[in-house]
């Protein structure tokens, strides 16, 4: 979650361990301050191009996270999604 220049991580317990709750009530931790840019992009398969929006059914093979904070760009984080 990006909120007022901060990057927050929110999480909930897996459904089998909890009742469904609103994300407004979810636990959270601040990961970073001074966030100026936060961009996600997706690859449907490992050998396909990056897409700025995920409109397909299912989950992407990869998610790329781009962050700029305090005037500096972070190296892209590329996450393989378990499917």
XYZ file of C-alpha atoms in Angstrom:
83
model
C 0.000 0.000 0.000
C 1.344 3.431 -0.874
C 0.068 6.054 1.524
C 1.315 9.633 1.837
C 4.803 8.848 0.555
C 5.136 5.692 2.615
C 5.237 2.088 1.437
C 3.293 -0.150 3.797
C 3.099 -3.934 3.917
C -0.308 -5.271 4.964
C -1.143 -8.896 5.607
C -3.848 -11.207 6.866
C -3.695 -14.754 8.147
C -4.662 -17.449 5.631
C -8.418 -17.893 5.377
C -8.407 -21.301 7.052
C -7.069 -19.688 10.263
C -9.254 -16.613 10.488
C -12.529 -14.958 9.751
C -12.543 -12.676 6.735
C -11.744 -9.102 7.790
C -11.548 -5.772 6.027
C -8.136 -4.656 4.731
C -8.714 -1.501 6.777
C -8.269 -3.694 9.878
C -5.297 -5.701 8.577
C -1.915 -5.672 10.284
C 0.673 -3.430 8.662
C 4.312 -2.366 8.831
C 6.016 0.614 7.270
C 8.717 -0.531 4.851
C 9.896 2.747 3.354
C 9.410 6.514 3.624
C 9.791 9.134 0.901
C 8.249 6.985 -1.843
C 7.849 9.064 -5.005
C 7.107 6.283 -7.487
C 5.811 2.719 -7.135
C 5.196 0.781 -10.357
C 4.090 -2.820 -10.889
C 4.357 -4.717 -14.162
C 3.569 -8.311 -15.046
C 4.632 -11.173 -17.314
C 2.080 -13.825 -18.202
C 4.922 -16.288 -18.941
C 8.666 -16.077 -18.427
C 9.417 -15.422 -22.101
C 6.699 -12.822 -22.730
C 7.004 -9.003 -22.536
C 6.197 -6.963 -19.429
C 2.632 -5.592 -19.190
C 1.716 -2.490 -17.141
C -1.720 -3.905 -16.171
C -2.797 -7.441 -15.323
C -6.164 -8.060 -17.022
C -5.831 -11.774 -17.588
C -7.383 -14.627 -15.628
C -5.135 -16.482 -13.267
C -1.829 -15.269 -11.920
C 1.197 -13.925 -13.793
C 4.465 -15.838 -13.918
C 6.447 -12.784 -12.769
C 5.757 -9.455 -11.060
C 8.243 -6.593 -11.322
C 8.294 -3.842 -8.693
C 9.868 -0.478 -9.499
C 10.446 2.010 -6.670
C 11.861 5.529 -6.505
C 12.305 7.080 -3.078
C 14.115 10.159 -1.871
C 15.222 10.941 -5.446
C 16.815 7.537 -6.082
C 15.682 4.505 -8.044
C 15.882 1.092 -6.404
C 16.935 -1.916 -8.473
C 13.839 -3.611 -9.844
C 12.512 -6.430 -7.690
C 11.333 -9.374 -9.789
C 9.160 -11.937 -8.046
C 8.238 -15.376 -9.381
C 4.617 -16.084 -8.480
C 3.714 -19.526 -7.189
C 0.978 -20.971 -9.381
